[in-house]
CSV table of C-alpha atoms in Angstrom, one decimal:
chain,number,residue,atom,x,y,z
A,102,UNK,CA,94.3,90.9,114.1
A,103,UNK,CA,90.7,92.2,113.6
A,104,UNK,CA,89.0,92.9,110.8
A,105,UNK,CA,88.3,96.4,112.0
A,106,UNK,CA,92.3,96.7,112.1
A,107,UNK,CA,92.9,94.5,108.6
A,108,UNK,CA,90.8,97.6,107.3
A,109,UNK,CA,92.5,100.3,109.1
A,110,UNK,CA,96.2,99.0,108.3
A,111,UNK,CA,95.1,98.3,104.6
A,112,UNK,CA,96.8,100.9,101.8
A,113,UNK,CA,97.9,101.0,98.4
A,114,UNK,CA,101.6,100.4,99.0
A,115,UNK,CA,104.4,101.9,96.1
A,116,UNK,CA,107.4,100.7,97.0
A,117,UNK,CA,108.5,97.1,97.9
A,118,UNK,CA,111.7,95.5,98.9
A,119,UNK,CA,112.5,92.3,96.6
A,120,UNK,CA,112.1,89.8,99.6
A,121,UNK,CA,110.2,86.7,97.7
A,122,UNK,CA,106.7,85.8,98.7
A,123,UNK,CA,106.3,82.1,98.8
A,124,UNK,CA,103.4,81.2,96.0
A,125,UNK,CA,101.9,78.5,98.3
A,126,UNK,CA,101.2,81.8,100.4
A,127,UNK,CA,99.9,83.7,97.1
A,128,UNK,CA,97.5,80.7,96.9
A,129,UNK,CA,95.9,80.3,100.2
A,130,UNK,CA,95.1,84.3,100.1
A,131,UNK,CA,93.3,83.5,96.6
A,132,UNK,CA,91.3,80.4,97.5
A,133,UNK,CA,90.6,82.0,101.2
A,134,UNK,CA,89.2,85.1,99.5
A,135,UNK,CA,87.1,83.7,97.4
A,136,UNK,CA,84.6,83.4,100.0
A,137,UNK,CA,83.4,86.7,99.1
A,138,UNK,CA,79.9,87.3,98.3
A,139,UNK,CA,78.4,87.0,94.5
A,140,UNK,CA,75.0,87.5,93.5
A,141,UNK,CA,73.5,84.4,92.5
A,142,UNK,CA,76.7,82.5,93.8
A,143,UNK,CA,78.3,83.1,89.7
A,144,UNK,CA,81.9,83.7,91.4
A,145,UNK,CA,83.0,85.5,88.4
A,146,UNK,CA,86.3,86.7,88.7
A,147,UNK,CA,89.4,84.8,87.7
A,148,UNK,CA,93.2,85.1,89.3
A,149,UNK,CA,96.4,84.3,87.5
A,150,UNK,CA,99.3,84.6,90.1
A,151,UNK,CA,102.7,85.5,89.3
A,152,UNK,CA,106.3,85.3,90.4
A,153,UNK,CA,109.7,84.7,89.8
A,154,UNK,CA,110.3,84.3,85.6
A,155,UNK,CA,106.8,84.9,84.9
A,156,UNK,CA,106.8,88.1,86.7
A,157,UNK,CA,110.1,89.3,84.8
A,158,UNK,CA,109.3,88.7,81.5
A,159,UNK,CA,105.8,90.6,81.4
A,160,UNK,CA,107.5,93.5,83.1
A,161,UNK,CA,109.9,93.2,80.1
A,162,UNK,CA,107.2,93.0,77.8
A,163,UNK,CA,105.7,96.2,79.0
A,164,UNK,CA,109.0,98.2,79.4
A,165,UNK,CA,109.8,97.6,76.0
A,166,UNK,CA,106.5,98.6,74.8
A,167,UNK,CA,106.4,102.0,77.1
A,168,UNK,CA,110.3,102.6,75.4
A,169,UNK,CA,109.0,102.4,72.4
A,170,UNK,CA,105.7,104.7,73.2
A,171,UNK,CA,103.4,102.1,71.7
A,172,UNK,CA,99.6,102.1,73.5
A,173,UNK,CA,96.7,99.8,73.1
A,174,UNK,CA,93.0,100.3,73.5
A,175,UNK,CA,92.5,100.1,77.1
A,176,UNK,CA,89.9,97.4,78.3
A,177,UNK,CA,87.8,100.0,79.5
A,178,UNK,CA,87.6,103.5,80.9
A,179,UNK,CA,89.0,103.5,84.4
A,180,UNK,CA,86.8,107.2,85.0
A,181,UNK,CA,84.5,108.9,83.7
A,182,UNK,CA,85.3,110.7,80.3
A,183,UNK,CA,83.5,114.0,82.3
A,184,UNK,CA,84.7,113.5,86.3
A,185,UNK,CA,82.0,115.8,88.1
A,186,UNK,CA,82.8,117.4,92.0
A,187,UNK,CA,83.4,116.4,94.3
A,188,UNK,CA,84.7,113.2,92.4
A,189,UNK,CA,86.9,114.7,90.3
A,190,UNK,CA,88.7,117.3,93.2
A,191,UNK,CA,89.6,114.2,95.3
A,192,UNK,CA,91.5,112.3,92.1
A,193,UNK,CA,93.4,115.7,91.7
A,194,UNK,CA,93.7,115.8,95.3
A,195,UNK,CA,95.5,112.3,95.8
A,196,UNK,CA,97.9,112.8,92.7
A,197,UNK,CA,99.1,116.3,93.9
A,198,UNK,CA,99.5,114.8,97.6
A,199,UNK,CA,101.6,112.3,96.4
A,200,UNK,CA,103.9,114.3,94.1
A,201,UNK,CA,104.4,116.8,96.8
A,202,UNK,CA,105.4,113.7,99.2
A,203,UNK,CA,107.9,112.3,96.1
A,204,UNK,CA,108.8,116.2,95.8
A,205,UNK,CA,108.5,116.4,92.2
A,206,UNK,CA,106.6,119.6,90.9
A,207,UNK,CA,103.7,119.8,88.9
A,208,UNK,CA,105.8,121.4,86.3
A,209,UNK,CA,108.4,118.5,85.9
A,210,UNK,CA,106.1,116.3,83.9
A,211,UNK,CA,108.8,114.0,82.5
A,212,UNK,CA,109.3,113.3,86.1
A,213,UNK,CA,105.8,112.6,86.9
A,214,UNK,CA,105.6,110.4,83.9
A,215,UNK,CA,108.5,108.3,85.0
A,216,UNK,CA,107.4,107.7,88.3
A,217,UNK,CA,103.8,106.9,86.9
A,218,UNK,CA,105.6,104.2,85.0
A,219,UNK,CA,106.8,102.3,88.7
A,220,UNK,CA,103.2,100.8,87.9
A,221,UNK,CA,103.8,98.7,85.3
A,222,UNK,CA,106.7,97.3,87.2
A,223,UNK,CA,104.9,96.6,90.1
A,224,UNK,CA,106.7,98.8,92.2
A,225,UNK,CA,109.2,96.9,92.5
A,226,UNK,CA,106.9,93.8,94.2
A,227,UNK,CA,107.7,90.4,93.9
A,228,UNK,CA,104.5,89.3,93.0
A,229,UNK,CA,101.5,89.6,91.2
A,230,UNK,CA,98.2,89.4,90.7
A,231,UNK,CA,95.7,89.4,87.8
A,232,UNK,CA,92.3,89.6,87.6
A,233,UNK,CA,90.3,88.4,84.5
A,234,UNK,CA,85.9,88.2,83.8
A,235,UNK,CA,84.1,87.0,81.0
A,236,UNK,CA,83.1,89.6,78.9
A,237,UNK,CA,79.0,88.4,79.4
A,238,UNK,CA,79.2,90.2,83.3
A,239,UNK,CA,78.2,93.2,83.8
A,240,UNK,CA,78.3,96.0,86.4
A,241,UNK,CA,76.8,93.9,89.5
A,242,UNK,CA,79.5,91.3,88.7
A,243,UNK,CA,82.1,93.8,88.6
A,244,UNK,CA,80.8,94.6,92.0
A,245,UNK,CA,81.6,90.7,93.0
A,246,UNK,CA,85.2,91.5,91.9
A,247,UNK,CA,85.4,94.3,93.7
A,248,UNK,CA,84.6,92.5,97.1
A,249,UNK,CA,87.0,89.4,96.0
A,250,UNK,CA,89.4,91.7,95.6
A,251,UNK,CA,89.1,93.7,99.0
A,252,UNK,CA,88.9,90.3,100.2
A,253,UNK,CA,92.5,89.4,98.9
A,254,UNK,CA,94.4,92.8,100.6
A,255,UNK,CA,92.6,92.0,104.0
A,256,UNK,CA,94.0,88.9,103.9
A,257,UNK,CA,97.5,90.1,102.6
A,258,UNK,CA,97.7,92.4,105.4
A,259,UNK,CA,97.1,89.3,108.0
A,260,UNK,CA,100.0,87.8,106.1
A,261,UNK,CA,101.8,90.5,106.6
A,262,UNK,CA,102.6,91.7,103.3
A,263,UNK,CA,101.3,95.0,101.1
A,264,UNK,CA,99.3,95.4,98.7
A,265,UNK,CA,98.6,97.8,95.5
A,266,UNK,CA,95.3,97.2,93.4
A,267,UNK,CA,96.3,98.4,89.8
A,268,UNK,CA,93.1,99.4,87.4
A,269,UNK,CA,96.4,100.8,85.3
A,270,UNK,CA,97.2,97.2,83.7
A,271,UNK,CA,93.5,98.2,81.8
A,272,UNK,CA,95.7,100.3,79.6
A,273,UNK,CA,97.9,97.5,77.8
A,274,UNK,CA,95.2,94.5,77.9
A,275,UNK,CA,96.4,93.0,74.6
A,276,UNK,CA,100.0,92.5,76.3
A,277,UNK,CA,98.8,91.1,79.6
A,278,UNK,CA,96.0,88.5,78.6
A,279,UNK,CA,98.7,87.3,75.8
A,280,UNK,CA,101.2,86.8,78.5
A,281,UNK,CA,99.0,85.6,80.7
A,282,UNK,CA,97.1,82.9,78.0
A,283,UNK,CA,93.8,84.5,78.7
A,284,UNK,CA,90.9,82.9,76.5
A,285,UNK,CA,89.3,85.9,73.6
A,286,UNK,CA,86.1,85.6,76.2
A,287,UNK,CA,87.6,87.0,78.7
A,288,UNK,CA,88.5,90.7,79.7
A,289,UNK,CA,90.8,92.1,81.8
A,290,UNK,CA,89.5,93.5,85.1
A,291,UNK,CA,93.0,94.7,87.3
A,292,UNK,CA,96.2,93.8,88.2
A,293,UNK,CA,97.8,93.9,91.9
A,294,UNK,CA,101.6,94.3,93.4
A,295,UNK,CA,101.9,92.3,96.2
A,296,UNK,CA,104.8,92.0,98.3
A,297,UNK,CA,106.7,93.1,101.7
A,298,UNK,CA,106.7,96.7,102.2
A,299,UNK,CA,109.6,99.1,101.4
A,300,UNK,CA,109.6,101.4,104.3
A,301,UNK,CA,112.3,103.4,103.1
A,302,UNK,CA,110.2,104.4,100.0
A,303,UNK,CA,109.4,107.7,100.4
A,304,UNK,CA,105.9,107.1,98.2
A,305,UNK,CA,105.1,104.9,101.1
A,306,UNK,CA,104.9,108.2,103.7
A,307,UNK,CA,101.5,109.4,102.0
A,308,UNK,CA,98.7,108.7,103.7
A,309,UNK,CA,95.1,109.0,101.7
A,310,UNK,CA,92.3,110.9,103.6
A,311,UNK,CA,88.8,110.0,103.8
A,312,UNK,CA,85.6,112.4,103.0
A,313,UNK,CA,83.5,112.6,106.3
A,314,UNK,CA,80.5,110.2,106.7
A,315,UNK,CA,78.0,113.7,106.7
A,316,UNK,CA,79.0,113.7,102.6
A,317,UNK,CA,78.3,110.0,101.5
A,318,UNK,CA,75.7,108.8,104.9
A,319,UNK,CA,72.3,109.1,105.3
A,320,UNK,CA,70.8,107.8,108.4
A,321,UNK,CA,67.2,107.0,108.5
A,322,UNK,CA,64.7,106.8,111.7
């Protein structure tokens, strides 16, 4: 496999089957992809892996929280308090495409908001991942985390498993870094669903489009 088709065949994935992923597997994609380039070589992110017991009792954790409508202060704003055009039109855009592909209507909002709470089961995946920085980084580091985490799907798709990068975990940071042991100095970043892909999911069907190059490129001669 190319990279060229790593990048092509990479999507967020929401739906998995249960098949177990192997954590030795987990690890080699973590230490492989931490080849990924840092300014000043700081290497700032930190993983937690999970599986098996680990995996079920966070997902316990948050299920009882979401049952009982309790919310925390979310580690940070995932966008913008005021989303301008054209951002703004393509996050409306996505959400609508993939209701209309479950088939629930904007209208059935008790719908939408149970299928929005798949997340923080992981769709269903296996495994997980958690990313962690210290709370000193900034923006460019965030940036770092960013490519290690691109790095980690590429090489998930190689493996042959599916990915789903999850800024959503930002909303319940108390519950995560406690289950996860997390030092006070230390923020988290995102969480991921990793696993072998459910292709009878219907979620699974939508395919994201991409704004043409003449919007974001600029080519100079």
């Amino acid at each position: 496999m190319t990279v060229t088709e790593a990048i092509a065949a990479r999507r967020s994935v929401r739906g998995f089957l249960s098949t177990p992923v192997d954590m030795a597997v987990l690890r080699a994609i973590a230490e492989r992809a931490a080849r990924a380039p840092t300014g000043g070589n700081l290497q700032p992110w930190h993983i937690d892996l999970l599986t098996g017991a680990a995996l079920d009792a966070l997902k316990a954790a948050i299920a009882a929280k979401l049952w009982r409508g309790e919310t925390e202060t979310p580690a940070y704003d995932i966008y913008p308090p005021e989303l301008p055009a054209p951002y703004r039109d393509r996050r409306f855009a996505v959400g609508e495409a993939l209701y209309a592909t479950l088939g629930i209507p904007r209208e059935d909002k008790s719908a939408r908001r149970l299928w929005f709470a798949r997340n923080f089961a992981f769709f269903g995946a296996p495994a997980a991942l958690f990313c962690t920085v210290d709370r000193h980084m900034g923006p460019p580091q965030w940036g770092d985390l960013g490519m290690y985490l691109q790095n980690v799907m590429l090489l998930a798709v190689e493996a042959g498993l599916a990915t789903c990068p999850q800024e959503c975990w930002a909303m319940f940071p108390q519950t995560v870094t406690a289950a996860l042991g997390t030092p006070a100095e230390r923020m988290l970043f995102c969480g991921m669903a990793i696993g072998h892909e459910d292709p009878a999911e219907p979620a699974n069907a939508l395919r994201t489009t991409r704004a043409d190059s003449g919007e974001w490129l600029t080519l100079h001669h």
